[in-house]
Structures are given as C-alpha cells and as structure tokens.
C-alpha cells in the first residue's frame, strides 16, 4: 500500500488537470478582490472592522489551498473506501448541528469550533457526492436494473436534505435536488427531468399570466393548454417514429384553435374557452389511445399521461401556491414581476438590479461602485457578491464571471466523461450538478430571474465553509482524475 | 461496461442545458447593463443626496392687519449614526436639558424600524425635535465634541394672542396616513391640524425646494451638483388675511369666561366671521413645539372639553331663536298673513296638549308674537300648516315642505364654512317621524315642539348666527368664512356667492321688524345699545342636561347691518340672562369700539359671572 502510494506520487502532479486549477485560482482571486470591494469602507475609523471580510477571506483561501494540496497527496482510493463512513459521520454531524448551533437569522446551521464557525451543510455536499459515487461503483450496479437501486440513490440524496431542512437552511437543502442530473446521466428517464422542467414552466406561466383573458380563459392557462398540445404532438412523434399520427394531431389541434379564434374574434361569439380547449385535447388523446391500441405501441400512452399530468398540475398550481408560506409566495410573485414590493421582499433584488444595471459596459471601476459602497445592496459580500462585480466591472466583468463558470462546469463534465470507472464519473457529475445549481440560482436571483434563495456563489462569496466545501469537492475530483491513467 | 456508452450522449443534454441558462443570463445582463437606462438613473438618484429645503409657512393677519400667527425657528438635533463616536452623554444631556433615560429612549425609538421605517445608519436621522433657541445656542457651541451630530433648522408656529385657538388651529407632525394620501409630505413634516391651519393647508404650506448634493462612493457630500444649477428654490406659503377681528374675538372670549358655549359674529354683507368663540377655550401656544403631545393629552381631559369647538360642532336645541324661521315659512306658505292672529291663553292648548307661555296680550299677530316670543302663536301656525291636508295632502308632505325651507336657510346640513369639523345639526324629516311613530300616526300636535325650536331639532351656533345674518340681509346670505383674503390669489370657488333661501325677501322685512320690536319693547330689551338700532331674538332652550340654555341671536344696526351675532350659553337660564347681554356687548364693542358707561355694569356682570356645571360636558 505504502509502496504503491509512493509510486503514484509523481504522477499526481503530472496528470493533474491544470486548466481546472487555473480556473479555480482565477475565481478565488477574483472573489477575494470582489469581497474587498464589496466591504471596503472609506471611513478610516471603521476600516479595520470591515477590512476583516477580505482579510479573513485571504486566510480562508490560504487554508483552502493547503487543504487542496493535502487532498491531492492522499491516495485516490481512500475516498472510495471511506465514502460510506464519511457519509454516515456527516449525517450524524448534520443531525446534531441544530441542537449545538446558535440561532443566526432563524437558521441553526453554524457549528463553532474554537474561533471558527463552520457550516456542516457545505461539507455534506462532498460526503453525499462520494456516497452516491460509491453506490454507483458497486459491482454490476445498473440504476435501471431494479427499482431498489432508485430507492438507495434517493435515500443517499434525500437524507441530508431532510437534516438540513431541520436547520432551517432551505437554500442549502435545495442544492441536493440538482443531483437528479446525475441520476439522469446514469439512466433515469428523461421524462422526470422534462416533467420537472414542465412543472416549473407551467407554474410560472399559470401564476404569472392570470390577468389578461384570451378565448375566455386567462392567458397563462391558454398558453399552458397550447403547450400541452405541442407536447402531445411532439411526444407522439418521438414514440411512434412515424409522421401520420403527429400530422393528424397537428392538423386537428390547429383547426380547432383557428376555429376558436375565428369564432371568438371576427365572429364575436363567446365560446367557452376552457371546455373548447380541453375538449380538443381530450379528443386528440382519445385518438392517440385508439392508435396505440390498434398498433400495439403502448409507449404512445405516455403523451396522453403527459397531457393529463400537465393539465392536472396547472389546475392544482393555485392550490399548491396557497400552501406556500406567505413570504415565499411573495418572493415568487416579486420574481415573476407580479408584485412590485420594492421595500420588502423585492428590495434586495431591485437594489441589486440597480447596482448591476448601473455598471454599463465597463463598470464604474474598482472600488468606485456607489451602489454597493453605500450599502444599498444587503448581503453584498456573501450571496449578492455578483452585484459588486456587475457594478464595478460592468458587462464585461459579469460576462467574464459567467464565462469562467461555463468553463468550469463544462470542464468538470468533460472530466466526468473521461473517467474509466463509474465512481469517478458519478462523483464528477455530482460536482458539476452542484456548480450548475449554485451558478443558476445565485446569479439568477441577483439579476432578478430566480426567487431569492440564500445560497452563495462558489469561490466568490465570502465565507470559509463554502470555500472549503467547494475546494474539497473540486480537489477530490482532481485527485481522482489524476489517477485515471492507473487503470489503463 | 457497454451501459456507460448507452447514456453517454446525455452529457450533451446536460451541457446544453447549462449553456442555454448561461445564454439567458448573458442576454439578461446585456439588457440590464447596456440596454436599459432606467437602472442607471436609479443609481444616479441613489448617489445624489436630495436635500429638502423647507419653505416658510404663510402668516396670518386679522381683518385689521394685526399679525396673529407667525413663524419661529426651531432646531432639530440630527445625526448620522455610523459617524457617531462614543461621546460624553452626561454633558450632552445637560446641554439640552434631557435625562439620560430620555436620550436612551430617543435612540431606541430612532433605531426602531416600526417607528422609523427609513432608518439607516448611513443617512441623517432625526434624534430630538424642536430644541429651544437657548438649548440650540449651547449645543451649537459644543457640537465639535459630538461628531456625527448636526442641527437642522425647522419652523414652528407662534401666536401673538392667546385666543381663537379653535379658528387658527395648529401644526402637528404628519401621520403615515397623510403621507399615503398626499405625496407632498415626508416623514417628520408638519401639517395643519384643526382650524384654518388645516383647511388652508395647501395655501399655507408653500412648495418645498430641493438642494441636490453629490455623494461619492464613500457617502460623503462632495458639494452641490453643478453649483446648484438644478436646485429648486422653495416657494413660501401664502399669507392669509383672516376675517376675524382678533380684538373682538378676545373680548367675546372674556365675556364667556366661566361659561360653556359659543359666540359667533358674522358680517352679514360678506359672510365674514368676525369672531368664533368656543368656551372654554385654550391658549394656542400650548400646542406648539415639544410640549404639544403632552398638552394635547391634558386638554383632552380638561372638564369642559376645550378642544371641542362648540361654535361649529356643538349641536343645541335652538329654542326661540328658531321662531323667525317659522314666521318666514308660514308667511311664504300663505298659512298666515301679516295680520293673522292666534290666541294665547298662557300657552297653546289643543287636543289635550298644552305648551306653556308667559303673560302677554292675546290674540296677537306675527310681529308682536316675535316681540313677546309667544309660543302659542308658532304652535298654532305650525299646526295649521302641518295639518292642512287640503294643501299638502298629509302631515308628512307638509313637513317635507317645511323641512326644505329650513334646509334652504342653512339648517340640517353643513353650511360649508371654511373650517374643519363643521356639524350639520339635525333637522327631522317626515321619514324620521314615520319611523318613530309609524306612518300616518303622527300629526302637528305630535311634533309641536319643533315649531319653537325644541324637541328633535338641533342647530349649531354657526347656523343660528347665519340665520341672524340672513335676516339682517333681508333674505340672502354668504357662506360664513373665516378667511378674508389669500395672498396673491382668489378665494376658493363658491365661498363668496350669495345664497338665497326659498323665502321671499318681503317676508324677511316683517320678521326683522318683529325682532326689532323685541329689543325696543319685548324680551330683548337688554340688547338695546344707546345710539344704535338693534334687532334681536332671545332663546331659552330646554334640554336634558339641567338648566335651560341661554341663547340670543341678533344684528345691528337695524337699517344697515354690520354685524350679526349668535350667543349660546349652556345652562345659562333665560335668554335674557347671558345670551342677550353678551350678544349686545359684542355688537356694541364691534360697532363703537367701546362700551357705553350706562352698560358697564352689564359688562362687569358678564365678565365675572360664571355658570356652575355639575355634570360632565354634553357633547350633543
């Protein structure tokens, strides 16, 4: 064991993916500069206290680099071997955290060790990724082979979610849902991701466009029903691979819509829009069912199921929406542009949009951002760090950050695909999924496209836990990747 | 390991997904940063500090040009919380005369987001309001010891006379309702409360100015933006010339000393209110500055409710001052002629009903009936009108006709005076009685007491004074108003138009003559002023709150009236006891600027005779 370890050592740095390391270093340095800018205070008197953010972050980075280096030195097989024990220990830590932690802004997620405060949830991401990878690297493990495999995978993903929810850290808990990308890559039906995507689209459209009426029903509902027609037509093509059925469906739906529009428009006849459209879709579905039974292509029942799912979901959206907590409802409404609550829930988003929008092409220059300097944007050194970049470095700076993330995520996916073993691949996809989620939600919320879910922008946001957690994730991946040649 | 390749293409879907998201974000960033100017402007407005420059509030003069209300500077202690460094609180408290506990409370209130939603440690916050000029002077000298603090000048109201608080009104800090209703206001602004300050607020407040200062990224003021080229100078509020004669107001108030009630005097030709006294009154200076809140609470609890404006909001049975309206209606409706007589056998006796009256000749026509204030005459007249089915069909219809005449004279609805909180009084209509007695179950005798201003009918002293002014004008009036002129602009629409009741002018001459006779040889003899022809009508109103109210309504001089007056003294007894002397003294003072020696005893009597009130103030 020791001997082999020594054998591998020179190859660690020889096979290290330096591109990723450089992207990592660029991000971390840009991050600390942004934190310095975001928390910079010109008042000499209070300089020390605010300077600590960037000062502390530099120390965090130093420690993170040491951590990364240390991770690279450890034998890659250690991670696979100890994946489950690490995962179990992490679950225990997550379980006890709410009892040991102090209440900070309503969440009990910080553990104090000496003078350091750490968020176990950030490290649990790594443990969960390892455990999931370990599951998939089991001998002859095929996700789709048995339903129990799904149960195992979901258990690994959802246990930390539950425990983190107990800490009242909804944002961190939601991150784990991104691991469905991994399941998808490993064979989970695309219908589930497609269904989730459709659910989000239908939710947004149905909640947002309720004011304007079209064909006697709210515009949003109309749009969803048209979408259902397109989905049914498209899916019937995918599952039958022949043009006749989708063509007939297309003609039928088109004719009925045109007729409805003509009747309601030029002819000014009030038609019952909802019944009209549901009837049209219903007849289309009956036609598909007949075709399915006639040709014994039972997969054709999937579009019918999709239609029923979408329509049912739409009608239950309002019900589900009412079930959310009022402040969550409000946040969603604000993001969808229905509510204009600039003093309350919309304040952060509006101020951050102003800050970013005022940046222009090249920005106001380092340390010259008035919006972020004058503290109009809250949480600007943590979750809203992207604001400072947007304001001071402008469109070019923002795009550079988006570009860096694209490079990192695509690079991680590339690394994943070149892994010789499922363990490495699944682990890499876990890493990619986490980055995708953090990137989409954090930047999305800062530019007002997503609800405000308090999660950091990896490597940019201030905070040791997040930095260490992501460094750990990335460097374990690099270590595993560096050993890929050992198998060939 | 073939299974691995089966799903390998899915990497394109995942990669494609993230690329699409990145593309959407790039488009959004393009839109925010390069396409949409709105956000840039918002950022600019954040970086500019727009400092409000407060205009000076309009002054108030009385009708003779005496300055009544003026402005006095006051000083607010402001601070920018993040600039404040630890300071000697004991010294600070001593300098401006507050206790450390009060100071702590002020800081807590300032930081309380509920009380002060605009709190931010980076913007100026108001810590203490309305420092006296002495405290200001002391603090100004020591200000260098308290970094982060500064002083902002504000304007307070001050009053030259301790009178007419109900007419002048005062200033209060705006409520969140005010801010919602009118975007002129910001937190900490002042607005008029009560009286002219309230009703003429839009004229008095002026237009705020703006000074645009630039802040750098440090939040520090860098100076004026383009040397003040974009600043907006404030426009001072308009001065008001009140119709009040402040000396007359003071005099009338002194006559009402120790008594509860109201005195309203109007110049009949213009509708200008010469004095509007509500007694007990209070010194308007009590509601100025820092002690305002405390004093307001005290005034709310004082016996006699000084904050309640009896002249506008008090609802009283008008008693016999109501009889002229009855004469006018009866003449107009042709129920009586000037020579119609009704009998009076020490009262009105009909159908088992008896309304008492005092001793005088019988039977008698209208003018002597007014002269002697004969109850029986007006009861008979009222009965003949209400029960005249041949003309009206039913008592209900007749009462509607009767009521409409009274409405045209200004009863039952607010007159529309230019002061807040005017009460409409109460004028019963046929529906009211039908509901109370049942439809068709009432007739003149059921409701006979309204004919002599008793029973259900209620009027404000202002409405009674307005009747006096209408009779003085012989048939028209102008809505009473307390402001004569507004600087550089015209009075609001409709306030200066003549309003004509539905009674012919000729009947007013008859009634005026009857009122003149009441002074020369009737119930109002004490109203007579040497050298001036006075007309008047007493009132002695029964009420459920103890002794009768003493009332008077009159005008002078008879041929060219310059003043019409109504007096109402709660529980003062006969009209002649308080109402007549006070009313006539007010008229004499206004017309001759002095009191005849022969009437000095009466003046002394009024100045020094209180009425004792056992019960709590009636608020009806």
XYZ file of N, CA, C and O in Angstrom, chain A residues 301-446:
584
model
N -49.019 5.776 -24.989
C -49.870 6.235 -23.882
C -49.152 7.308 -23.054
O -49.777 8.038 -22.293
N -47.801 7.409 -23.229
C -47.035 8.392 -22.448
C -47.488 9.824 -22.755
O -47.719 10.603 -21.822
N -47.612 10.205 -24.054
C -48.092 11.575 -24.293
C -49.449 11.845 -23.648
O -49.686 12.956 -23.165
N -50.321 10.840 -23.642
C -51.633 11.030 -23.006
C -51.434 11.296 -21.514
O -52.024 12.220 -20.937
N -50.563 10.481 -20.906
C -50.270 10.690 -19.484
C -49.675 12.071 -19.246
O -50.031 12.753 -18.282
N -48.760 12.485 -20.162
C -48.136 13.799 -20.001
C -49.187 14.890 -20.040
O -49.146 15.839 -19.249
N -50.149 14.746 -20.979
C -51.197 15.760 -21.092
C -51.996 15.840 -19.794
O -52.270 16.929 -19.267
N -52.368 14.671 -19.282
C -53.161 14.639 -18.043
C -52.353 15.254 -16.899
O -52.855 16.064 -16.122
N -51.050 14.904 -16.856
C -50.187 15.439 -15.797
C -50.113 16.970 -15.870
O -50.306 17.669 -14.889
N -49.850 17.473 -17.060
C -49.681 18.920 -17.213
C -50.952 19.663 -16.836
O -50.919 20.658 -16.112
N -52.101 19.159 -17.355
C -53.353 19.869 -17.097
C -53.701 19.792 -15.612
O -54.070 20.794 -14.988
N -53.540 18.598 -15.057
C -53.814 18.451 -13.622
C -52.911 19.346 -12.797
O -53.355 20.005 -11.855
N -51.635 19.396 -13.208
C -50.692 20.228 -12.460
C -51.105 21.692 -12.519
O -51.109 22.408 -11.514
N -51.510 22.106 -13.711
C -51.878 23.513 -13.858
C -53.030 23.879 -12.925
O -52.997 24.904 -12.265
N -54.020 22.974 -12.882
C -55.189 23.322 -12.070
C -54.879 23.247 -10.569
O -55.567 23.843 -9.760
N -53.842 22.488 -10.234
C -53.518 22.425 -8.806
C -52.463 23.452 -8.418
O -52.111 23.573 -7.246
N -51.960 24.208 -9.413
C -50.915 25.200 -9.112
C -51.397 26.204 -8.075
O -50.724 26.463 -7.084
N -52.568 26.740 -8.325
C -53.066 27.751 -7.386
C -53.199 27.180 -5.995
O -52.840 27.815 -5.008
N -53.699 25.949 -5.962
C -53.848 25.292 -4.661
C -52.486 25.140 -3.985
O -52.306 25.518 -2.828
N -51.522 24.651 -4.754
C -50.178 24.450 -4.200
C -49.570 25.781 -3.788
O -48.919 25.890 -2.749
N -49.816 26.787 -4.612
C -49.255 28.106 -4.351
C -49.757 28.651 -3.017
O -49.012 29.240 -2.247
N -51.036 28.396 -2.766
C -51.599 28.880 -1.494
C -50.962 28.178 -0.303
O -50.974 28.694 0.804
N -50.424 26.981 -0.549
C -49.857 26.211 0.562
C -48.497 26.751 0.999
O -48.026 26.430 2.080
N -47.851 27.539 0.124
C -46.538 28.076 0.483
C -46.683 29.097 1.606
O -47.744 29.671 1.802
N -45.563 29.322 2.309
C -45.595 30.354 3.339
C -45.703 31.718 2.665
O -45.204 31.911 1.566
N -46.366 32.668 3.345
C -46.615 33.968 2.716
C -45.350 34.643 2.185
O -45.356 35.188 1.084
N -44.228 34.570 2.943
C -43.052 35.287 2.450
C -42.460 34.593 1.231
O -41.880 35.224 0.358
N -42.651 33.273 1.139
C -42.184 32.570 -0.052
C -43.055 32.914 -1.253
O -42.573 33.145 -2.350
N -44.386 32.945 -1.002
C -45.304 33.369 -2.064
C -44.902 34.725 -2.594
O -44.808 34.945 -3.798
N -44.630 35.630 -1.646
C -44.314 36.989 -2.025
C -43.044 37.036 -2.854
O -42.977 37.696 -3.884
N -42.037 36.265 -2.406
C -40.776 36.263 -3.149
C -40.998 35.783 -4.570
O -40.461 36.332 -5.524
N -41.814 34.736 -4.710
C -42.073 34.201 -6.043
C -42.805 35.236 -6.883
O -42.450 35.498 -8.023
N -43.815 35.866 -6.267
C -44.579 36.869 -7.018
C -43.682 38.027 -7.432
O -43.826 38.567 -8.530
N -42.770 38.396 -6.542
C -41.872 39.502 -6.875
C -40.988 39.130 -8.054
O -40.830 39.897 -9.000
N -40.456 37.908 -8.016
C -39.574 37.492 -9.104
C -40.344 37.395 -10.412
O -39.853 37.763 -11.469
N -41.579 36.932 -10.340
C -42.371 36.804 -11.558
C -42.861 38.161 -12.040
O -43.498 38.258 -13.064
N -42.568 39.207 -11.265
C -42.950 40.548 -11.705
C -44.410 40.866 -11.462
O -44.935 41.808 -12.030
N -45.091 40.078 -10.652
C -46.495 40.364 -10.376
C -46.578 41.398 -9.257
O -47.338 42.345 -9.306
N -45.774 41.184 -8.234
C -45.747 42.132 -7.119
C -44.581 43.082 -7.331
O -43.534 42.704 -7.817
N -44.772 44.301 -6.919
C -43.704 45.267 -7.034
C -43.382 45.791 -5.639
O -43.604 46.931 -5.314
N -42.859 44.906 -4.828
C -42.675 45.241 -3.420
C -41.224 45.665 -3.209
O -40.400 44.877 -2.817
N -40.963 46.932 -3.511
C -39.568 47.361 -3.532
C -38.995 47.585 -2.145
O -37.796 47.631 -1.962
N -39.852 47.765 -1.165
C -39.337 47.986 0.186
C -39.150 46.671 0.929
O -38.343 46.564 1.820
N -39.966 45.683 0.567
C -39.918 44.431 1.317
C -39.116 43.384 0.584
O -37.918 43.513 0.374
N -39.794 42.330 0.147
C -39.100 41.191 -0.453
C -38.361 41.591 -1.719
O -37.328 41.031 -2.044
N -38.896 42.573 -2.434
C -38.261 42.948 -3.688
C -37.091 43.887 -3.523
O -36.405 44.213 -4.481
N -36.850 44.315 -2.282
C -35.816 45.330 -2.071
C -34.447 44.854 -2.537
O -33.792 45.514 -3.332
N -34.037 43.679 -2.040
C -32.719 43.168 -2.387
C -32.549 43.088 -3.890
O -31.547 43.538 -4.444
N -33.557 42.459 -4.509
C -33.450 42.208 -5.942
C -33.426 43.523 -6.703
O -32.608 43.728 -7.600
N -34.296 44.440 -6.321
C -34.344 45.713 -7.034
C -33.033 46.465 -6.890
O -32.486 46.984 -7.856
N -32.525 46.521 -5.652
C -31.269 47.230 -5.439
C -30.132 46.548 -6.188
O -29.244 47.211 -6.719
N -30.145 45.215 -6.223
C -29.036 44.560 -6.902
C -29.166 44.752 -8.408
O -28.152 44.890 -9.103
N -30.402 44.821 -8.914
C -30.557 45.101 -10.344
C -30.067 46.513 -10.676
O -29.439 46.738 -11.708
N -30.381 47.452 -9.758
C -29.914 48.825 -9.977
C -28.381 48.846 -9.991
O -27.756 49.459 -10.856
N -27.786 48.136 -9.034
C -26.330 48.138 -8.936
C -25.720 47.569 -10.210
O -24.830 48.175 -10.817
N -26.237 46.414 -10.628
C -25.674 45.779 -11.830
C -25.945 46.632 -13.059
O -25.057 46.888 -13.870
N -27.206 47.113 -13.145
C -27.594 47.902 -14.312
C -26.770 49.167 -14.455
O -26.498 49.622 -15.556
N -26.356 49.737 -13.313
C -25.602 50.987 -13.394
C -24.150 50.751 -13.802
O -23.404 51.696 -13.987
N -23.772 49.483 -13.927
C -22.380 49.192 -14.276
C -22.032 49.519 -15.723
O -20.902 49.869 -16.025
N -23.027 49.396 -16.609
C -22.754 49.674 -18.018
C -21.813 48.652 -18.626
O -21.701 47.527 -18.134
N -21.125 49.055 -19.669
C -20.275 48.114 -20.395
C -19.023 47.759 -19.586
O -18.712 46.593 -19.391
N -18.340 48.781 -19.112
C -17.052 48.503 -18.472
C -17.072 48.713 -16.972
O -16.067 48.515 -16.304
N -18.200 49.118 -16.435
C -18.281 49.279 -14.995
C -17.750 50.612 -14.520
O -17.196 51.392 -15.296
N -17.943 50.855 -13.234
C -17.532 52.138 -12.671
C -16.080 52.103 -12.204
O -15.563 53.101 -11.738
N -15.484 50.960 -12.286
C -14.106 50.849 -11.843
C -14.011 50.310 -10.430
O -14.927 50.486 -9.623
N -12.880 49.670 -10.207
C -12.654 49.030 -8.921
C -12.818 50.026 -7.771
O -12.256 51.126 -7.810
N -13.594 49.680 -6.792
C -13.856 50.468 -5.577
C -14.666 51.726 -5.831
O -14.832 52.553 -4.950
N -15.187 51.896 -7.060
C -15.949 53.107 -7.340
C -17.447 52.891 -7.425
O -18.184 53.776 -7.826
N -17.898 51.706 -7.109
C -19.330 51.438 -7.191
C -20.064 52.157 -6.071
O -19.828 51.897 -4.900
N -20.941 53.114 -6.444
C -21.654 53.850 -5.387
C -22.734 52.989 -4.761
O -23.022 53.109 -3.576
N -23.352 52.152 -5.570
C -24.480 51.372 -5.044
C -24.030 50.410 -3.959
O -24.604 50.329 -2.888
N -22.984 49.661 -4.274
C -22.557 48.668 -3.305
C -21.819 49.339 -2.146
O -21.929 48.915 -1.011
N -21.085 50.400 -2.437
C -20.345 51.075 -1.372
C -21.287 51.695 -0.351
O -21.003 51.720 0.840
N -22.374 52.254 -0.839
C -23.281 52.942 0.075
C -24.251 51.980 0.729
O -25.245 52.381 1.306
N -23.965 50.701 0.596
C -24.728 49.659 1.294
C -26.189 49.634 0.880
O -27.064 49.425 1.686
N -26.458 49.927 -0.390
C -27.839 49.798 -0.833
C -28.201 48.330 -0.982
O -29.337 47.953 -0.896
N -27.184 47.520 -1.279
C -27.433 46.102 -1.501
C -27.058 45.344 -0.232
O -25.929 45.433 0.228
N -27.982 44.623 0.333
C -27.649 43.844 1.523
C -26.906 42.565 1.147
O -26.946 42.140 -0.005
N -26.223 41.967 2.076
C -25.546 40.684 1.859
C -24.600 40.747 0.671
O -24.406 39.773 -0.045
N -24.031 41.938 0.425
C -23.307 42.065 -0.838
C -21.968 41.359 -0.827
O -21.400 41.130 -1.887
N -21.427 41.028 0.312
C -20.154 40.315 0.271
C -20.381 38.807 0.301
O -19.478 38.044 0.077
N -21.624 38.391 0.590
C -21.901 36.949 0.566
C -22.748 36.599 -0.645
O -22.229 36.478 -1.747
N -24.061 36.460 -0.445
C -24.892 35.958 -1.542
C -24.982 36.922 -2.722
O -25.195 36.505 -3.852
N -24.847 38.229 -2.455
C -25.037 39.199 -3.542
C -23.710 39.746 -4.073
O -23.641 40.858 -4.562
N -22.649 38.949 -3.954
C -21.326 39.411 -4.375
C -21.295 39.751 -5.858
O -20.549 40.632 -6.297
N -22.136 39.074 -6.638
C -22.134 39.291 -8.090
C -22.498 40.739 -8.446
O -22.084 41.256 -9.481
N -23.273 41.388 -7.544
C -23.622 42.801 -7.715
C -22.408 43.694 -7.840
O -22.350 44.590 -8.676
N -21.477 43.474 -6.923
C -20.285 44.317 -6.903
C -19.523 44.176 -8.206
O -19.065 45.154 -8.790
N -19.428 42.934 -8.679
C -18.739 42.699 -9.947
C -19.474 43.411 -11.064
O -18.877 44.109 -11.878
N -20.818 43.247 -11.067
C -21.626 43.868 -12.108
C -21.483 45.373 -12.113
O -21.425 46.004 -13.163
N -21.443 45.968 -10.919
C -21.403 47.428 -10.862
C -20.014 47.969 -11.200
O -19.882 48.928 -11.949
N -18.997 47.329 -10.620
C -17.658 47.906 -10.765
C -16.954 47.440 -12.023
O -16.123 48.160 -12.573
N -17.256 46.214 -12.477
C -16.563 45.699 -13.662
C -17.466 45.665 -14.889
O -17.027 45.270 -15.974
N -18.735 46.002 -14.698
C -19.623 46.152 -15.838
C -19.979 44.856 -16.537
O -19.784 43.764 -16.007
N -20.528 45.019 -17.758
C -20.982 43.879 -18.544
C -19.817 42.934 -18.832
O -19.945 41.714 -18.729
N -18.669 43.502 -19.149
C -17.520 42.662 -19.495
C -17.122 41.794 -18.305
O -16.891 40.590 -18.449
N -17.073 42.409 -17.127
C -16.711 41.645 -15.928
C -17.731 40.562 -15.632
O -17.386 39.411 -15.316
N -19.016 40.914 -15.740
C -20.065 39.935 -15.446
C -19.980 38.756 -16.405
O -20.084 37.599 -16.002
N -19.820 39.090 -17.696
C -19.749 38.034 -18.697
C -18.517 37.161 -18.447
O -18.552 35.938 -18.606
N -17.426 37.788 -18.001
C -16.219 37.018 -17.708
C -16.500 36.000 -16.604
O -16.077 34.847 -16.680
N -17.245 36.440 -15.580
C -17.566 35.521 -14.493
C -18.454 34.389 -15.004
O -18.215 33.204 -14.715
N -19.479 34.755 -15.794
C -20.347 33.722 -16.360
C -19.503 32.762 -17.210
O -19.662 31.541 -17.130
N -18.568 33.334 -17.984
C -17.701 32.516 -18.825
C -16.836 31.571 -18.007
O -16.689 30.385 -18.338
N -16.267 32.077 -16.911
C -15.457 31.232 -16.044
C -16.275 30.049 -15.540
O -15.802 28.911 -15.502
N -17.511 30.336 -15.147
C -18.357 29.247 -14.660
C -18.662 28.239 -15.743
O -18.657 27.025 -15.505
N -18.939 28.752 -16.945
C -19.185 27.835 -18.065
C -17.970 26.931 -18.267
O -18.089 25.716 -18.404
N -16.797 27.568 -18.267
C -15.564 26.797 -18.471
C -15.437 25.737 -17.391
O -15.140 24.567 -17.680
N -15.668 26.133 -16.149
C -15.504 25.186 -15.046
C -16.489 24.027 -15.180
O -16.112 22.855 -15.102
N -17.764 24.354 -15.411
C -18.788 23.306 -15.438
C -18.554 22.364 -16.623
O -18.593 21.136 -16.480
N -18.282 22.950 -17.794
C -18.067 22.100 -18.968
C -16.803 21.260 -18.800
O -16.742 20.099 -19.193
N -15.793 21.870 -18.164
C -14.556 21.131 -17.906
C -14.839 19.944 -16.980
O -14.352 18.832 -17.216
N -15.635 20.195 -15.931
C -15.953 19.103 -14.989
C -16.732 18.005 -15.705
O -16.499 16.814 -15.486
N -17.650 18.392 -16.605
C -18.394 17.375 -17.355
C -17.435 16.569 -18.246
O -17.520 15.334 -18.332
N -16.502 17.289 -18.854
C -15.511 16.596 -19.689
C -14.688 15.632 -18.849
O -14.437 14.487 -19.256
N -14.271 16.086 -17.673
C -13.512 15.212 -16.774
C -14.358 13.983 -16.438
O -13.874 12.844 -16.448
N -15.642 14.221 -16.148
C -16.526 13.124 -15.780
C -16.539 12.067 -16.871
O -16.423 10.860 -16.604
N -16.671 12.539 -18.112
C -16.827 11.590 -19.219
C -15.540 10.823 -19.513
O -15.580 9.813 -20.196
N -14.395 11.321 -19.049
C -13.174 10.578 -19.356
C -12.786 9.634 -18.232
O -11.712 9.029 -18.278
N -13.625 9.545 -17.204
C -13.306 8.646 -16.093
C -13.498 7.195 -16.541
O -14.509 6.868 -17.176
N -12.561 6.350 -16.205
C -12.679 4.948 -16.607
C -13.680 4.199 -15.739
O -14.189 3.153 -16.155
N -13.991 4.692 -14.538
C -14.862 3.945 -13.648
C -16.072 4.784 -13.257
O -15.998 6.015 -13.208
N -17.175 4.097 -12.984
C -18.383 4.838 -12.611
C -18.154 5.719 -11.387
O -18.751 6.790 -11.294
N -17.316 5.295 -10.471
C -17.115 6.086 -9.253
C -16.695 7.519 -9.599
O -17.297 8.498 -9.166
N -15.654 7.591 -10.442
C -15.161 8.911 -10.829
C -16.197 9.695 -11.607
O -16.388 10.883 -11.391
N -16.884 8.998 -12.520
C -17.847 9.700 -13.367
C -18.991 10.250 -12.550
O -19.372 11.417 -12.673
N -19.543 9.394 -11.691
C -20.694 9.833 -10.891
C -20.280 10.966 -9.951
O -20.974 11.970 -9.813
N -19.102 10.808 -9.347
C -18.636 11.861 -8.455
C -18.479 13.171 -9.218
O -18.926 14.240 -8.769
N -17.898 13.096 -10.388
C -17.686 14.301 -11.192
C -19.010 14.948 -11.572
O -19.161 16.169 -11.533
N -19.986 14.126 -11.936
C -21.286 14.693 -12.278
C -21.943 15.350 -11.062
O -22.660 16.348 -11.176
N -21.703 14.760 -9.869
C -22.217 15.388 -8.656
C -21.631 16.788 -8.527
O -22.351 17.770 -8.273
N -20.318 16.887 -8.717
C -19.653 18.191 -8.606
C -20.248 19.162 -9.624
O -20.602 20.301 -9.297
N -20.381 18.691 -10.861
C -20.938 19.555 -11.907
C -22.347 20.016 -11.530
O -22.698 21.184 -11.692
N -23.151 19.089 -10.987
C -24.532 19.433 -10.634
C -24.576 20.521 -9.572
O -25.359 21.468 -9.667
N -23.723 20.368 -8.547
C -23.697 21.400 -7.505
C -23.362 22.768 -8.090
O -23.993 23.772 -7.772
N -22.336 22.783 -8.960
C -21.931 24.063 -9.546
C -23.052 24.634 -10.401
O -23.322 25.840 -10.382
N -23.701 23.749 -11.182
C -24.801 24.220 -12.035
C -25.868 24.874 -11.173
O -26.330 25.991 -11.449
N -26.230 24.198 -10.103
C -27.313 24.725 -9.272
C -26.916 26.061 -8.646
O -27.658 27.036 -8.711
N -25.741 26.108 -8.023
C -25.314 27.350 -7.372
C -25.220 28.491 -8.369
O -25.650 29.613 -8.095
N -24.645 28.184 -9.530
C -24.490 29.216 -10.549
C -25.854 29.734 -11.008
O -26.109 30.934 -11.015
N -26.757 28.796 -11.345
C -28.063 29.206 -11.881
C -28.834 30.015 -10.851
O -29.376 31.076 -11.158
N -28.906 29.521 -9.631
C -29.751 30.168 -8.639
C -29.130 31.479 -8.164
O -29.797 32.511 -8.110
N -27.840 31.454 -7.834
C -27.250 32.667 -7.278
C -27.274 33.822 -8.267
O -27.779 34.895 -7.976
N -26.735 33.587 -9.461
C -26.714 34.691 -10.431
C -28.130 35.008 -10.883
O -28.496 36.171 -11.046
N -28.962 33.972 -11.020
C -30.358 34.196 -11.395
C -31.067 35.099 -10.418
O -31.810 35.997 -10.802
N -30.815 34.918 -9.121
C -31.537 35.755 -8.155
C -30.982 37.174 -8.147
O -31.728 38.132 -8.003
N -29.673 37.301 -8.339
C -29.081 38.642 -8.308
C -29.555 39.474 -9.499
O -29.773 40.674 -9.369
